[in-house]
GROMACS .gro file of C-alpha atoms in nm:
model
  188
    1MET     CA    1  -3.608  -5.152   9.727
    2TRP     CA    2  -3.565  -4.761   9.747
    3ASP     CA    3  -3.552  -4.532   9.447
    4LEU     CA    4  -3.231  -4.328   9.387
    5PRO     CA    5  -3.297  -3.964   9.313
    6CYS     CA    6  -3.157  -3.923   8.961
    7SER     CA    7  -3.245  -3.710   8.652
    8LEU     CA    8  -3.002  -3.919   8.422
    9PRO     CA    9  -3.146  -4.207   8.229
   10ILE     CA   10  -2.984  -4.499   8.408
   11SER     CA   11  -3.086  -4.863   8.336
   12LYS     CA   12  -3.234  -5.067   8.632
   13LYS     CA   13  -2.912  -5.290   8.614
   14GLU     CA   14  -2.694  -4.980   8.679
   15LYS     CA   15  -2.929  -4.855   8.965
   16LEU     CA   16  -2.887  -5.181   9.128
   17LYS     CA   17  -2.519  -5.153   9.119
   18VAL     CA   18  -2.535  -4.821   9.264
   19LYS     CA   19  -2.763  -4.929   9.547
   20PHE     CA   20  -2.534  -5.220   9.632
   21PHE     CA   21  -2.223  -4.990   9.625
   22LEU     CA   22  -2.402  -4.760   9.870
   23LEU     CA   23  -2.508  -5.053  10.080
   24ALA     CA   24  -2.126  -5.168  10.100
   25LEU     CA   25  -2.029  -4.811  10.176
   26PHE     CA   26  -2.290  -4.780  10.442
   27LEU     CA   27  -2.177  -5.100  10.612
   28LEU     CA   28  -1.826  -5.008  10.621
   29VAL     CA   29  -1.886  -4.676  10.763
   30ILE     CA   30  -2.125  -4.812  11.045
   31SER     CA   31  -1.896  -5.103  11.135
   32PHE     CA   32  -1.581  -4.862  11.119
   33SER     CA   33  -1.768  -4.645  11.379
   34VAL     CA   34  -1.844  -4.931  11.586
   35GLY     CA   35  -1.504  -5.067  11.587
   36ASN     CA   36  -1.352  -4.701  11.666
   37ASN     CA   37  -1.599  -4.659  11.952
   38LEU     CA   38  -1.504  -5.014  12.089
   39GLY     CA   39  -1.144  -4.906  12.069
   40ARG     CA   40  -1.190  -4.558  12.239
   41SER     CA   41  -1.417  -4.693  12.491
   42GLY     CA   42  -1.171  -4.951  12.624
   43VAL     CA   43  -1.434  -5.234  12.617
   44LEU     CA   44  -1.188  -5.458  12.415
   45ASN     CA   45  -0.859  -5.411  12.592
   46LEU     CA   46  -0.628  -5.581  12.323
   47GLU     CA   47  -0.269  -5.511  12.233
   48ARG     CA   48  -0.231  -5.318  11.923
   49PRO     CA   49   0.085  -5.250  11.703
   50GLU     CA   50   0.230  -4.917  11.714
   51SER     CA   51   0.018  -4.658  11.518
   52SER     CA   52   0.305  -4.519  11.336
   53PRO     CA   53   0.316  -4.642  10.961
   54ILE     CA   54   0.694  -4.674  10.976
   55SER     CA   55   0.686  -4.933  11.243
   56ILE     CA   56   0.447  -5.152  11.053
   57ILE     CA   57   0.735  -5.291  10.828
   58ASP     CA   58   0.957  -5.323  11.144
   59LEU     CA   59   0.661  -5.519  11.306
   60PHE     CA   60   0.706  -5.772  11.032
   61ASN     CA   61   1.056  -5.752  11.026
   62THR     CA   62   1.094  -5.773  10.652
   63SER     CA   63   1.194  -5.582  10.344
   64SER     CA   64   0.981  -5.338  10.191
   65THR     CA   65   0.922  -5.582   9.880
   66VAL     CA   66   0.832  -5.866  10.096
   67PHE     CA   67   0.594  -5.641  10.312
   68PHE     CA   68   0.433  -5.519   9.981
   69ALA     CA   69   0.393  -5.892   9.868
   70ASN     CA   70   0.231  -5.979  10.205
   71LEU     CA   71   0.005  -5.674  10.206
   72PHE     CA   72  -0.093  -5.736   9.861
   73VAL     CA   73  -0.184  -6.115   9.915
   74ASN     CA   74  -0.376  -6.022  10.237
   75ASN     CA   75  -0.578  -5.748  10.048
   76LEU     CA   76  -0.622  -5.983   9.745
   77THR     CA   77  -0.776  -6.234   9.987
   78VAL     CA   78  -1.014  -5.968  10.123
   79ILE     CA   79  -1.116  -5.875   9.763
   80LEU     CA   80  -1.169  -6.239   9.664
   81VAL     CA   81  -1.376  -6.336   9.954
   82LEU     CA   82  -1.591  -6.012   9.910
   83PHE     CA   83  -1.632  -6.080   9.546
   84LEU     CA   84  -1.709  -6.470   9.558
   85GLY     CA   85  -1.961  -6.395   9.843
   86ARG     CA   86  -2.211  -6.365   9.559
   87LEU     CA   87  -2.194  -6.737   9.519
   88PHE     CA   88  -2.363  -6.775   9.867
   89PHE     CA   89  -2.623  -6.500   9.802
   90GLY     CA   90  -2.407  -6.219   9.948
   91ILE     CA   91  -2.415  -6.343  10.317
   92PRO     CA   92  -2.027  -6.387  10.344
   93THR     CA   93  -1.984  -6.043  10.174
   94LEU     CA   94  -2.225  -5.873  10.430
   95VAL     CA   95  -2.043  -6.044  10.726
   96PHE     CA   96  -1.702  -5.973  10.593
   97LEU     CA   97  -1.757  -5.614  10.514
   98PHE     CA   98  -1.897  -5.560  10.873
   99LEU     CA   99  -1.607  -5.739  11.045
  100ASN     CA  100  -1.357  -5.567  10.841
  101GLY     CA  101  -1.499  -5.238  10.930
  102ILE     CA  102  -1.500  -5.307  11.293
  103VAL     CA  103  -1.135  -5.430  11.312
  104ASN     CA  104  -1.008  -5.150  11.096
  105GLY     CA  105  -1.212  -4.903  11.305
  106PHE     CA  106  -1.077  -5.064  11.645
  107MET     CA  107  -0.719  -5.055  11.505
  108ILE     CA  108  -0.707  -4.690  11.396
  109SER     CA  109  -0.887  -4.561  11.699
  110PRO     CA  110  -0.560  -4.468  11.899
  111TYR     CA  111  -0.420  -4.308  11.580
  112LEU     CA  112  -0.730  -4.086  11.556
  113VAL     CA  113  -0.672  -3.964  11.917
  114SER     CA  114  -0.294  -3.883  11.872
  115HIS     CA  115  -0.249  -3.736  11.548
  116SER     CA  116  -0.364  -3.409  11.369
  117SER     CA  117  -0.638  -3.389  11.135
  118LEU     CA  118  -0.405  -3.325  10.841
  119GLU     CA  119  -0.194  -3.634  10.919
  120ILE     CA  120  -0.502  -3.827  10.954
  121PHE     CA  121  -0.635  -3.723  10.624
  122ARG     CA  122  -0.288  -3.799  10.457
  123GLN     CA  123  -0.273  -4.136  10.577
  124LEU     CA  124  -0.646  -4.218  10.502
  125SER     CA  125  -0.609  -4.071  10.152
  126ILE     CA  126  -0.323  -4.331  10.082
  127HIS     CA  127  -0.574  -4.596  10.153
  128SER     CA  128  -0.848  -4.462   9.960
  129VAL     CA  129  -0.722  -4.676   9.664
  130GLU     CA  130  -0.756  -4.994   9.871
  131LEU     CA  131  -1.135  -4.874   9.984
  132ILE     CA  132  -1.229  -4.833   9.624
  133ALA     CA  133  -1.120  -5.202   9.556
  134VAL     CA  134  -1.303  -5.325   9.877
  135LEU     CA  135  -1.622  -5.117   9.776
  136MET     CA  136  -1.633  -5.253   9.416
  137ALA     CA  137  -1.586  -5.627   9.529
  138GLY     CA  138  -1.831  -5.559   9.801
  139GLU     CA  139  -2.092  -5.421   9.558
  140TYR     CA  140  -2.036  -5.720   9.324
  141GLY     CA  141  -2.062  -5.961   9.636
  142LEU     CA  142  -2.381  -5.788   9.751
  143ARG     CA  143  -2.563  -5.837   9.426
  144GLY     CA  144  -2.590  -6.200   9.562
  145LEU     CA  145  -2.879  -6.050   9.796
  146ASN     CA  146  -3.060  -5.987   9.475
  147ASP     CA  147  -3.002  -6.327   9.340
  148PHE     CA  148  -3.131  -6.468   9.675
  149ARG     CA  149  -3.437  -6.249   9.643
  150LYS     CA  150  -3.503  -6.367   9.276
  151LYS     CA  151  -3.415  -6.726   9.389
  152LYS     CA  152  -3.173  -6.729   9.077
  153GLN     CA  153  -2.876  -6.552   8.949
  154THR     CA  154  -2.950  -6.230   8.766
  155GLU     CA  155  -2.874  -6.176   8.374
  156ASP     CA  156  -2.534  -6.056   8.480
  157SER     CA  157  -2.361  -6.390   8.489
  158TRP     CA  158  -2.044  -6.484   8.700
  159PHE     CA  159  -1.834  -6.515   8.396
  160SER     CA  160  -1.959  -6.208   8.188
  161PHE     CA  161  -1.708  -5.975   8.052
  162GLY     CA  162  -1.837  -5.702   8.286
  163SER     CA  163  -1.776  -5.926   8.604
  164LEU     CA  164  -1.423  -6.023   8.485
  165VAL     CA  165  -1.339  -5.651   8.418
  166GLN     CA  166  -1.467  -5.554   8.757
  167LEU     CA  167  -1.244  -5.843   8.946
  168MET     CA  168  -0.943  -5.717   8.733
  169ALA     CA  169  -1.003  -5.352   8.837
  170CYS     CA  170  -1.026  -5.463   9.211
  171ILE     CA  171  -0.689  -5.640   9.161
  172ILE     CA  172  -0.530  -5.356   8.997
  173PHE     CA  173  -0.658  -5.125   9.272
  174THR     CA  174  -0.545  -5.359   9.534
  175ALA     CA  175  -0.175  -5.371   9.380
  176ILE     CA  176  -0.177  -4.989   9.367
  177GLY     CA  177  -0.308  -4.945   9.712
  178ALA     CA  178  -0.044  -5.199   9.846
  179TYR     CA  179   0.230  -5.010   9.665
  180LEU     CA  180   0.130  -4.681   9.797
  181GLU     CA  181   0.088  -4.806  10.139
  182VAL     CA  182   0.441  -4.958  10.166
  183PHE     CA  183   0.635  -4.735   9.960
  184TYR     CA  184   0.487  -4.400   9.993
  185SER     CA  185   0.323  -4.386  10.354
  186THR     CA  186   0.660  -4.509  10.512
  187GLN     CA  187   0.842  -4.217  10.348
  188TYR     CA  188   0.691  -3.947  10.580
   0.00000   0.00000   0.00000
């Protein structure tokens, strides 16, 4: 693989984590761009919900608490699929990251055209907590590619303390992100 430009003494294991985190970020950015371009070009002419964050709750016709629970469970499912993709050598994680980026890029394309840069930044900053959880889970799932290359699981086992802490952090970030999305973004 490629080397990271770094002057700090970082272990081989930590360098590998950074590489897979950057790979997850790269996949999301590329696939988001593809989805955004598909949405803007009109290649896919699908019905989309309103781009206003307030109408999202109306779309589900539920209370904020029920919407929070639905959003949390949906995002938790994404996190678990990305995280558990390591069991299958990272392949499901690769596919899911790419498809998730395409769908999100496609769904946000009309919003990017019709809103100011400041409004776009404000809305995307709310989702940054969820993005951190997705990238952390994606990094862990993509480590399965290294397992595949070595034809065995690496020294960092599935049930190590570090992997459980990483999973718990992903779950906490997912809950915070869902809370911010439902109770903060709909206020403005």
